Coordinates of C-alpha atoms in Angstrom, one line a residue:
M1 CA 27.0 -35.8 86.3
A2 CA 28.1 -32.4 87.5
A3 CA 28.9 -31.7 91.2
T4 CA 26.0 -30.4 93.3
T5 CA 26.5 -27.8 96.0
D6 CA 24.6 -25.8 98.5
A7 CA 25.5 -22.7 96.3
P8 CA 26.4 -19.9 98.7
P9 CA 26.3 -16.3 97.7
A10 CA 29.1 -15.2 95.4
A11 CA 30.6 -13.0 98.0
E12 CA 30.8 -15.8 100.6
R13 CA 33.8 -18.1 100.2
R14 CA 33.4 -20.8 102.8
P15 CA 35.9 -23.7 102.8
V16 CA 34.7 -26.8 100.9
I17 CA 33.7 -30.2 102.1
L18 CA 33.4 -32.6 99.2
A19 CA 31.6 -35.9 99.5
V20 CA 31.9 -38.7 96.9
D21 CA 29.7 -41.9 96.7
D22 CA 28.3 -43.7 93.7
E23 CA 25.0 -44.7 95.4
P24 CA 22.6 -41.7 95.0
A25 CA 20.7 -42.5 98.2
V26 CA 23.8 -42.8 100.3
L27 CA 25.3 -39.7 98.8
A28 CA 22.2 -37.8 99.5
A29 CA 22.2 -39.0 103.1
V30 CA 25.9 -38.0 103.6
A31 CA 25.3 -34.6 102.1
R32 CA 22.2 -34.1 104.3
D33 CA 24.2 -35.0 107.5
L34 CA 27.1 -32.8 106.5
R35 CA 24.8 -29.8 105.9
R36 CA 23.0 -30.3 109.2
G37 CA 26.3 -30.4 111.1
F38 CA 28.6 -28.1 109.2
G39 CA 26.6 -26.2 106.6
E40 CA 26.8 -22.9 108.3
R41 CA 30.6 -22.9 108.3
Y42 CA 31.4 -24.9 105.2
R43 CA 30.2 -25.2 101.6
I44 CA 29.0 -28.8 101.1
M45 CA 29.6 -30.3 97.6
R46 CA 29.0 -33.8 96.3
T47 CA 29.7 -36.0 93.3
S48 CA 29.0 -39.5 92.3
S49 CA 32.5 -40.7 91.2
G50 CA 36.2 -40.2 91.9
A51 CA 36.9 -38.8 88.4
E52 CA 34.2 -36.2 88.8
A53 CA 35.5 -35.3 92.2
L54 CA 39.0 -34.7 90.9
D55 CA 37.7 -32.4 88.3
V56 CA 35.7 -30.5 90.9
L57 CA 38.8 -30.2 93.1
A58 CA 40.8 -28.7 90.2
Q59 CA 38.1 -26.1 89.6
V60 CA 37.8 -25.2 93.3
R61 CA 41.6 -24.8 93.6
A62 CA 41.6 -22.7 90.3
R63 CA 39.2 -20.3 91.9
G64 CA 41.4 -20.0 94.9
E65 CA 39.0 -21.6 97.3
Q66 CA 40.1 -23.8 100.3
V67 CA 39.2 -27.5 100.6
A68 CA 38.9 -28.6 104.3
L69 CA 37.6 -32.1 104.1
L70 CA 37.2 -35.0 101.6
V71 CA 34.7 -37.8 102.4
A72 CA 34.8 -40.7 100.0
D73 CA 33.2 -44.1 99.8
Q74 CA 35.6 -47.0 99.3
R75 CA 33.6 -49.2 96.9
M76 CA 33.1 -47.1 93.8
P77 CA 33.3 -48.4 90.2
G78 CA 36.1 -47.1 88.1
M79 CA 38.1 -45.6 91.0
E80 CA 38.0 -46.9 94.5
G81 CA 38.0 -44.4 97.4
T82 CA 41.6 -45.0 98.3
E83 CA 42.8 -44.4 94.8
Y84 CA 40.7 -41.2 94.6
L85 CA 42.1 -39.9 97.9
A86 CA 45.6 -40.6 96.8
K87 CA 45.2 -38.5 93.7
A88 CA 43.2 -35.8 95.6
R89 CA 46.1 -35.5 98.0
E90 CA 48.2 -34.1 95.2
L91 CA 45.6 -31.4 94.5
V92 CA 44.7 -30.5 98.1
P93 CA 47.5 -31.8 100.3
D94 CA 46.2 -30.0 103.5
A95 CA 42.6 -31.3 103.3
K96 CA 41.5 -33.9 105.8
R97 CA 40.7 -37.3 104.3
V98 CA 37.9 -39.6 105.5
L99 CA 37.0 -43.0 104.0
L100 CA 33.5 -44.5 104.3
T101 CA 33.7 -48.3 104.6
A102 CA 31.6 -51.3 105.2
Y103 CA 32.7 -53.8 107.9
A104 CA 34.3 -56.0 105.2
D105 CA 36.5 -53.1 104.0
T106 CA 38.2 -52.5 107.3
D107 CA 41.5 -54.0 106.2
A108 CA 41.5 -51.7 103.1
A109 CA 40.8 -48.7 105.4
I110 CA 43.6 -49.5 107.7
A111 CA 46.0 -50.0 104.8
A112 CA 44.9 -46.6 103.5
I113 CA 46.1 -44.9 106.7
N114 CA 49.7 -45.4 105.4
E115 CA 49.0 -45.3 101.6
V116 CA 47.1 -42.0 101.5
A117 CA 47.7 -40.5 104.9
L118 CA 44.1 -41.2 105.8
D119 CA 42.9 -39.2 108.8
Y120 CA 39.9 -41.4 109.7
Y121 CA 37.6 -44.2 108.4
L122 CA 33.9 -44.4 109.3
M123 CA 31.9 -47.5 109.3
K124 CA 28.5 -47.3 107.6
P125 CA 25.9 -46.7 108.9
W126 CA 26.7 -44.1 111.5
D127 CA 23.4 -43.4 113.2
P128 CA 22.9 -41.3 115.1
P129 CA 25.3 -38.8 113.5
E130 CA 25.4 -36.7 116.7
E131 CA 27.3 -39.5 118.3
Q132 CA 29.0 -41.4 115.4
L133 CA 29.7 -38.7 112.8
Y134 CA 29.8 -35.1 114.1
P135 CA 32.4 -35.5 116.9
V136 CA 34.9 -37.2 114.5
L137 CA 34.5 -34.6 111.8
E138 CA 34.4 -31.7 114.2
D139 CA 37.8 -32.8 115.6
L140 CA 39.3 -33.1 112.1
L141 CA 37.9 -29.7 111.0
T142 CA 39.1 -28.0 114.2
T143 CA 42.6 -29.3 113.4
W144 CA 42.3 -28.2 109.8
E145 CA 41.1 -24.7 110.8
S146 CA 44.0 -24.3 113.2
G147 CA 46.5 -25.0 110.4
A148 CA 44.6 -22.8 107.9
A149 CA 44.6 -19.9 110.4
L150 CA 48.3 -20.2 110.8
E151 CA 48.9 -19.8 107.1
A152 CA 46.4 -17.0 106.6
G153 CA 47.5 -15.0 109.6
G154 CA 47.9 -11.3 109.8
V155 CA 51.5 -11.2 111.0
R156 CA 54.0 -11.1 108.1
V157 CA 57.6 -12.0 108.3
I158 CA 59.9 -10.8 105.5
G159 CA 63.5 -12.0 105.3
H160 CA 66.0 -14.3 103.5
R161 CA 65.2 -18.0 103.6
F162 CA 68.8 -18.9 104.4
S163 CA 69.0 -16.6 107.4
K164 CA 69.2 -18.0 111.0
E165 CA 67.4 -15.0 112.3
S166 CA 64.5 -15.5 109.9
H167 CA 64.4 -19.2 110.6
D168 CA 64.2 -18.6 114.4
L169 CA 61.3 -16.1 114.0
R170 CA 59.4 -18.5 111.7
D171 CA 60.0 -21.4 114.0
F172 CA 58.9 -19.5 117.1
L173 CA 55.6 -18.4 115.4
A174 CA 54.9 -21.9 114.0
R175 CA 55.6 -23.7 117.3
N176 CA 53.5 -21.3 119.3
R177 CA 50.8 -21.4 116.7
V178 CA 50.7 -17.7 116.0
P179 CA 49.0 -17.0 112.6
A180 CA 51.7 -15.7 110.3
N181 CA 52.7 -15.5 106.7
W182 CA 56.3 -15.9 105.5
L183 CA 57.6 -13.9 102.6
D184 CA 61.0 -14.6 101.0
V185 CA 62.5 -11.3 99.9
E186 CA 64.3 -13.1 97.1
R187 CA 61.3 -14.9 95.6
D188 CA 58.2 -12.9 96.5
R189 CA 57.6 -9.6 94.8
E190 CA 55.1 -8.7 97.5
A191 CA 57.9 -8.8 100.0
R192 CA 60.0 -6.3 98.1
E193 CA 56.9 -4.0 97.6
L194 CA 56.1 -4.1 101.4
L195 CA 59.7 -3.2 102.3
T196 CA 59.5 -0.2 100.0
I197 CA 56.2 0.9 101.5
A198 CA 57.5 0.4 105.1
D199 CA 60.8 2.1 104.1
V200 CA 62.9 -0.7 105.5
A201 CA 66.5 -1.1 104.2
P202 CA 67.6 -4.5 103.0
D203 CA 70.3 -4.7 105.7
R204 CA 67.6 -4.5 108.4
L205 CA 66.0 -7.9 107.7
P206 CA 64.2 -9.8 109.0
V207 CA 61.3 -7.5 109.5
V208 CA 58.0 -8.3 111.0
L209 CA 54.8 -6.5 110.1
L210 CA 52.1 -6.7 112.8
E211 CA 48.4 -6.5 112.3
D212 CA 48.2 -3.2 114.0
G213 CA 50.5 -1.7 111.4
A214 CA 53.7 -1.7 113.5
V215 CA 57.0 -2.5 111.8
I216 CA 59.7 -4.3 113.8
E217 CA 63.1 -4.5 112.2
R218 CA 65.5 -7.3 113.2
P219 CA 63.6 -8.3 116.3
S220 CA 64.8 -11.0 118.7
V221 CA 62.5 -13.9 119.4
L222 CA 61.9 -12.6 122.9
E223 CA 61.1 -9.1 121.6
L224 CA 58.6 -10.4 119.1
A225 CA 57.0 -12.7 121.8
E226 CA 56.6 -9.7 124.1
R227 CA 55.0 -7.6 121.4
L228 CA 52.6 -10.4 120.5
G229 CA 51.7 -11.1 124.2
V230 CA 53.0 -14.7 124.0
V231 CA 55.1 -14.4 127.1
G232 CA 53.2 -15.5 130.2
V233 CA 53.0 -13.6 133.4
P234 CA 52.4 -15.5 136.7
A235 CA 48.9 -14.8 138.2
A236 CA 49.7 -16.0 141.7
D237 CA 52.4 -15.6 144.4
H238 CA 52.6 -19.3 145.3
Y239 CA 51.6 -22.5 143.6
D240 CA 51.0 -26.1 144.8
L241 CA 52.9 -27.4 141.7
V242 CA 55.3 -25.7 139.3
I243 CA 56.2 -27.7 136.3
V244 CA 59.4 -26.9 134.4
G245 CA 59.1 -28.0 130.7
G246 CA 56.1 -28.1 128.4
G247 CA 56.7 -31.4 126.6
P248 CA 54.3 -34.4 126.8
A249 CA 55.3 -35.1 130.5
G250 CA 54.9 -31.5 131.6
L251 CA 51.6 -31.0 129.7
A252 CA 50.2 -34.3 131.1
A253 CA 51.1 -33.2 134.7
A254 CA 49.5 -29.8 134.0
V255 CA 46.3 -31.4 132.9
Y256 CA 46.1 -33.8 135.9
G257 CA 47.4 -31.3 138.4
A258 CA 44.8 -28.7 137.4
S259 CA 42.0 -31.2 137.1
E260 CA 42.6 -32.4 140.6
G261 CA 42.5 -29.0 142.2
L262 CA 46.2 -28.1 142.5
K263 CA 47.2 -24.5 141.7
T264 CA 49.4 -25.4 138.8
A265 CA 51.9 -23.4 136.7
L266 CA 53.9 -24.7 133.8
V267 CA 57.1 -23.0 132.5
E268 CA 58.2 -23.6 128.9
R269 CA 61.3 -22.0 127.4
E270 CA 60.1 -22.2 123.7
A271 CA 56.7 -23.6 123.0
P272 CA 54.2 -26.2 124.3
G273 CA 55.1 -29.7 123.0
G274 CA 58.9 -29.6 123.6
Q275 CA 61.0 -31.8 121.4
A276 CA 58.0 -34.0 120.6
G277 CA 56.1 -30.9 119.4
Q278 CA 58.5 -30.8 116.4
S279 CA 57.7 -34.3 115.3
S280 CA 56.1 -34.4 111.8
R281 CA 54.1 -37.6 112.7
I282 CA 53.6 -39.7 115.8
E283 CA 52.1 -43.0 114.6
N284 CA 52.4 -45.3 117.6
Y285 CA 50.5 -43.2 120.2
L286 CA 47.6 -45.1 121.7
G287 CA 44.2 -44.0 120.5
F288 CA 45.2 -42.3 117.2
P289 CA 45.3 -45.0 114.6
S290 CA 46.0 -42.5 111.8
G291 CA 48.7 -40.8 113.9
L292 CA 49.0 -37.2 114.7
S293 CA 51.6 -34.5 114.4
G294 CA 53.6 -33.4 117.5
S295 CA 52.2 -29.9 116.9
D296 CA 48.6 -31.2 117.0
L297 CA 49.3 -33.2 120.2
A298 CA 50.8 -30.2 121.8
R299 CA 47.9 -27.9 120.8
R300 CA 45.3 -30.4 122.2
A301 CA 47.2 -30.8 125.5
A302 CA 47.8 -27.1 126.0
D303 CA 44.2 -26.2 125.3
Q304 CA 43.1 -29.0 127.7
A305 CA 45.5 -27.8 130.5
R306 CA 44.3 -24.2 130.1
R307 CA 40.7 -25.2 130.1
L308 CA 41.2 -27.0 133.4
G309 CA 42.9 -24.0 135.0
A310 CA 46.6 -24.5 134.6
E311 CA 48.8 -21.5 133.9
L312 CA 51.1 -21.9 130.9
L313 CA 54.0 -19.5 131.0
T314 CA 55.8 -19.7 127.6
M315 CA 59.1 -18.1 126.6
Q316 CA 60.3 -18.4 130.2
D317 CA 63.2 -20.5 131.1
A318 CA 64.3 -21.9 134.5
T319 CA 67.8 -20.7 135.5
R320 CA 68.0 -22.2 139.0
L321 CA 66.2 -24.2 141.6
R322 CA 66.4 -22.9 145.2
V323 CA 65.4 -24.8 148.3
E324 CA 64.5 -22.9 151.5
G325 CA 62.9 -25.1 154.2
S326 CA 59.7 -26.4 152.8
G327 CA 59.7 -23.8 150.0
R328 CA 60.8 -24.6 146.5
F329 CA 61.7 -21.6 144.2
V330 CA 62.2 -21.7 140.5
E331 CA 64.2 -18.7 139.3
L332 CA 63.4 -17.5 135.7
T333 CA 65.2 -15.7 133.0
G334 CA 64.6 -12.0 133.4
G335 CA 64.9 -12.1 137.2
G336 CA 61.5 -13.4 138.2
E337 CA 60.8 -16.5 140.3
L338 CA 58.0 -18.9 141.1
S339 CA 57.3 -20.1 144.6
A340 CA 55.9 -23.6 145.0
T341 CA 55.3 -26.4 147.5
S342 CA 56.3 -29.0 144.9
V343 CA 58.2 -28.9 141.6
L344 CA 58.2 -31.3 138.6
I345 CA 61.3 -31.3 136.5
A346 CA 60.1 -32.1 132.9
S347 CA 62.7 -30.0 131.1
G348 CA 63.3 -32.7 128.5
V349 CA 66.3 -32.9 126.1
S350 CA 67.7 -31.0 123.2
Y351 CA 69.3 -32.3 120.0
R352 CA 73.0 -32.7 120.2
Q353 CA 75.0 -30.5 117.9
L354 CA 77.1 -32.0 115.2
D355 CA 80.8 -31.2 115.8
A356 CA 82.1 -31.1 112.3
P357 CA 83.6 -28.2 110.3
G358 CA 81.0 -25.9 108.8
F359 CA 78.0 -27.1 110.7
A360 CA 78.0 -24.4 113.4
E361 CA 78.4 -21.6 110.8
L362 CA 75.5 -22.9 108.7
T363 CA 73.0 -23.6 111.4
G364 CA 69.8 -22.0 110.5
A365 CA 71.0 -21.4 106.9
G366 CA 70.5 -24.9 105.5
V367 CA 71.5 -26.9 108.6
Y368 CA 68.8 -27.5 111.1
Y369 CA 68.5 -29.5 114.3
G370 CA 65.2 -31.4 114.6
A371 CA 62.5 -31.6 112.0
A372 CA 62.2 -27.8 111.4
L373 CA 58.8 -28.3 109.9
T374 CA 58.7 -24.6 108.9
E375 CA 61.3 -25.4 106.2
A376 CA 59.5 -28.4 104.7
R377 CA 57.6 -26.6 101.8
S378 CA 60.7 -24.6 101.0
C379 CA 62.4 -27.9 100.2
R380 CA 60.1 -28.7 97.3
D381 CA 62.0 -30.4 94.5
Q382 CA 65.3 -30.2 96.3
H383 CA 67.8 -32.6 97.8
V384 CA 67.4 -33.0 101.5
V385 CA 69.8 -34.9 103.8
V386 CA 68.6 -36.4 107.1
I387 CA 71.3 -37.4 109.6
G388 CA 70.4 -40.0 112.1
G389 CA 68.9 -43.4 112.4
A390 CA 66.3 -43.3 115.2
N391 CA 62.5 -42.6 115.1
S392 CA 62.8 -38.8 114.9
A393 CA 65.0 -39.0 111.8
G394 CA 62.7 -41.6 110.2
Q395 CA 59.6 -39.5 110.8
A396 CA 61.4 -36.5 109.3
A397 CA 62.5 -38.4 106.2
V398 CA 59.0 -39.6 105.6
H399 CA 57.7 -36.1 106.0
F400 CA 60.2 -34.4 103.8
A401 CA 59.7 -37.0 101.1
Q402 CA 56.4 -35.4 100.4
Y403 CA 58.1 -32.2 99.2
A404 CA 61.7 -32.9 98.3
S405 CA 62.7 -34.6 95.0
R406 CA 65.3 -36.6 96.9
V407 CA 65.9 -37.5 100.5
T408 CA 69.1 -39.1 101.7
M409 CA 69.4 -40.6 105.2
L410 CA 72.9 -40.9 106.6
V411 CA 73.0 -43.6 109.3
R412 CA 76.2 -44.2 111.1
G413 CA 75.3 -47.8 112.1
E414 CA 75.0 -50.7 109.8
S415 CA 71.2 -50.9 109.9
L416 CA 68.1 -49.1 111.1
T417 CA 66.7 -52.1 113.0
R418 CA 68.4 -51.4 116.3
S419 CA 67.2 -47.8 116.7
M420 CA 64.0 -47.3 114.6
S421 CA 60.5 -48.7 114.9
H422 CA 59.5 -51.4 112.4
Y423 CA 56.6 -49.4 111.0
L424 CA 58.9 -46.5 110.1
I425 CA 61.4 -48.8 108.4
E426 CA 58.7 -50.2 106.3
Q427 CA 57.4 -46.8 105.3
I428 CA 60.9 -45.6 104.3
A429 CA 61.5 -48.7 102.3
A430 CA 58.3 -48.0 100.3
L431 CA 59.3 -44.4 99.3
E432 CA 61.1 -44.3 96.0
N433 CA 62.7 -40.9 96.6
V434 CA 64.3 -41.9 100.0
E435 CA 67.7 -43.5 100.0
V436 CA 69.2 -44.9 103.2
R437 CA 73.0 -45.0 103.4
T438 CA 74.2 -47.0 106.3
G439 CA 77.8 -46.8 107.6
T440 CA 78.0 -43.2 106.4
Q441 CA 78.5 -39.9 108.1
A442 CA 78.8 -36.3 107.3
V443 CA 82.3 -34.9 108.2
A444 CA 82.0 -31.3 106.9
A445 CA 79.6 -28.8 105.5
A446 CA 80.2 -26.0 103.1
G447 CA 78.1 -23.2 101.6
D448 CA 77.7 -20.6 98.9
D449 CA 76.6 -17.1 99.7
G450 CA 76.0 -18.0 103.3
H451 CA 73.8 -21.1 102.9
L452 CA 74.5 -24.8 102.7
A453 CA 75.5 -26.2 99.3
R454 CA 77.7 -29.3 99.9
L455 CA 78.4 -32.0 102.4
T456 CA 81.5 -34.0 102.7
L457 CA 80.6 -37.6 103.4
R458 CA 82.6 -40.5 104.7
S459 CA 81.9 -44.3 104.4
G460 CA 82.9 -47.0 106.9
D461 CA 86.0 -47.9 104.9
G462 CA 87.3 -44.3 105.1
A463 CA 86.4 -43.2 101.6
E464 CA 85.3 -39.5 101.3
W465 CA 83.3 -37.6 98.6
I466 CA 81.4 -34.4 98.2
E467 CA 77.7 -34.3 97.6
E468 CA 75.5 -31.3 96.5
V469 CA 72.6 -30.8 99.0
D470 CA 70.0 -28.1 99.6
A471 CA 69.2 -28.7 103.2
C472 CA 70.3 -30.9 106.1
F473 CA 68.4 -32.0 109.2
V474 CA 70.3 -33.4 112.1
F475 CA 69.1 -36.0 114.7
I476 CA 72.1 -37.5 116.4
G477 CA 70.9 -38.0 120.0
A478 CA 69.9 -35.7 122.8
A479 CA 71.4 -34.1 125.8
P480 CA 69.3 -33.3 129.0
R481 CA 68.5 -29.7 129.9
T482 CA 69.6 -29.9 133.5
D483 CA 72.4 -27.3 134.0
W484 CA 69.9 -25.2 136.0
L485 CA 69.9 -27.9 138.7
D486 CA 73.6 -27.8 139.4
G487 CA 74.5 -28.3 143.1
V488 CA 70.8 -29.1 144.1
V489 CA 69.5 -32.1 142.3
A490 CA 71.5 -35.4 141.9
R491 CA 72.2 -36.4 138.3
D492 CA 74.0 -39.3 136.6
P493 CA 77.3 -38.7 134.7
R494 CA 75.4 -37.8 131.5
G495 CA 73.3 -35.2 133.3
F496 CA 70.0 -37.1 133.5
V497 CA 68.1 -36.7 136.8
L498 CA 68.1 -39.5 139.3
A499 CA 64.9 -40.5 141.1
G500 CA 63.4 -43.1 143.4
L501 CA 65.6 -45.6 145.1
D502 CA 68.6 -44.3 143.0
V503 CA 68.8 -41.2 145.2
R504 CA 69.1 -42.9 148.7
D505 CA 72.9 -42.5 148.5
H506 CA 72.7 -38.9 147.1
G507 CA 71.8 -36.9 150.1
W508 CA 68.3 -38.3 150.8
G509 CA 67.6 -37.2 154.4
L510 CA 64.1 -38.5 155.3
A511 CA 63.2 -41.7 157.1
R512 CA 60.8 -42.8 154.4
D513 CA 62.0 -44.0 151.0
P514 CA 61.7 -41.5 148.1
F515 CA 58.7 -41.8 145.9
L516 CA 59.2 -43.5 142.5
L517 CA 59.7 -40.2 140.6
E518 CA 61.0 -38.1 143.5
T519 CA 64.6 -36.7 143.3
N520 CA 67.0 -36.4 146.2
V521 CA 65.2 -33.2 147.2
P522 CA 61.9 -34.1 148.8
G523 CA 59.0 -32.5 146.9
V524 CA 60.9 -32.2 143.7
F525 CA 59.9 -34.8 141.1
V526 CA 61.1 -35.7 137.6
A527 CA 59.3 -37.1 134.6
G528 CA 59.9 -37.8 130.9
D529 CA 63.1 -37.9 128.9
V530 CA 65.1 -35.9 131.4
R531 CA 64.8 -38.7 133.9
A532 CA 67.7 -41.2 134.1
R533 CA 66.8 -44.6 132.6
S534 CA 63.5 -43.3 131.2
V535 CA 61.9 -44.9 128.1
K536 CA 62.2 -42.3 125.3
R537 CA 58.7 -42.5 124.0
V538 CA 55.8 -40.0 124.0
A539 CA 53.4 -42.4 125.7
S540 CA 55.8 -43.1 128.6
A541 CA 56.4 -39.4 129.1
V542 CA 52.7 -38.8 129.3
G543 CA 52.3 -41.7 131.8
E544 CA 55.1 -40.4 134.0
G545 CA 53.7 -36.9 134.0
S546 CA 50.3 -38.2 135.0
M547 CA 51.8 -40.4 137.7
S548 CA 53.8 -37.6 139.1
V549 CA 50.6 -35.7 140.2
S550 CA 49.5 -38.7 142.4
L551 CA 52.9 -38.6 144.0
V552 CA 52.7 -34.9 144.5
H553 CA 49.4 -35.4 146.3
E554 CA 51.1 -38.0 148.7
Y555 CA 53.9 -35.5 149.4
L556 CA 51.5 -32.6 150.1
A557 CA 49.5 -34.9 152.4
E558 CA 52.5 -35.4 154.6
A559 CA 53.9 -31.9 154.4

């Protein structure tokens, strides 16, 4: 049986939603509901078997069309829904995947979350679709559209893959969700043709071509941000609450502060999401059984904060905190400052640098700190090394395993069990192209033509050897971003901010005890990873950010 479709005009190329079910009546009902909810934006197609659906996907991709969503029944003869979705993932890896299940198939659906990176499973029947079907699919399609827009964007960046400057620009655009297209001057003929048309010399790379026709040679990240209008400008002279840091804690505080009527501004030095925003997959966050990427979590939270009235000032960094009477002033890069009645420190942490020969010189040219998701597809069929044994390293290894032919994890300790969640350890063990080497560390890096080519490794017994590698991603702990608080806010010996009862012996001058998240400066609070003795988890950071707003209200009530 051939696939049926709503057959749009030839000139119209809407993204495809493909439904598969072997029962004609059910398939007709699924297609009907999909057309009613999404037919104006998407081309709805349907087939009655997994094998037919795979043929349809191959034809759709051959025509250069996009596939947004796959909806498949679990119980189908010949090929179950999970088997079909696993094979379909190889053809259309970016499409969202939904499994239709009966109550008895719930266990299979939950297992499929890991096996085929399932995005959602729906219990049949779902009447009424306005409540049970459309909100779920709309959320998935919004996420897909966001990613598709990023890849089809009008901003084009041309440069060398193994160039720190190129990497920094690509990372900035991706993390700030600016639609952009990357062109490697060494691999893409289009890149070389565009350079000839724009009359740009090869030694002036990277170059950015804007949608308005402007050509910017070798721009800094800040210069590009200003040209794109990403840099935020304060709209008020004074705020009830200024939040420094746009990670989960800061974004949660922005959502709750704005929703409760506080004039709220958030300052973020790079992009909403902070370090968590670079995570390829967060699978233990409450309410998201299929997990979600750090980028997706950041996008949702930032949109929510803006909708509720918070100001998000990106590409701004706090350089100093100044206290004058009841006023709290956050000085910013570029000479500006924000005046506030209360301040939340949520500036988070940054990955520690690996102090070994060659790593500093090759940073951004094969050596990366954090997941650097912009590099994932460039690692296809290559050997990738991940250094570290905690959750961030594990998430990165699982993610890069989708692209690289081989992923090697270097873990200094004797096992992963002390530092990594059990679910990640199980996922890594199930991946044939991931090797975990415990008791092993990288002691040197070397390159060819300016990019990483080899690592010198050392085992626990002191033996050393050289291994050929294509890219290396480092996760060896984190350091707090608190230098801007010197001389004002009390910190522990490692630089993490003290709060609550810990600050009574650090210059606390009021008769009352400090609030739970309050620093030694009344009205200045701290939340998230930057707080001393915090739990380094996304959910706890969100909880602390939310809690801080109630404490701010108490402080404002007594001020």
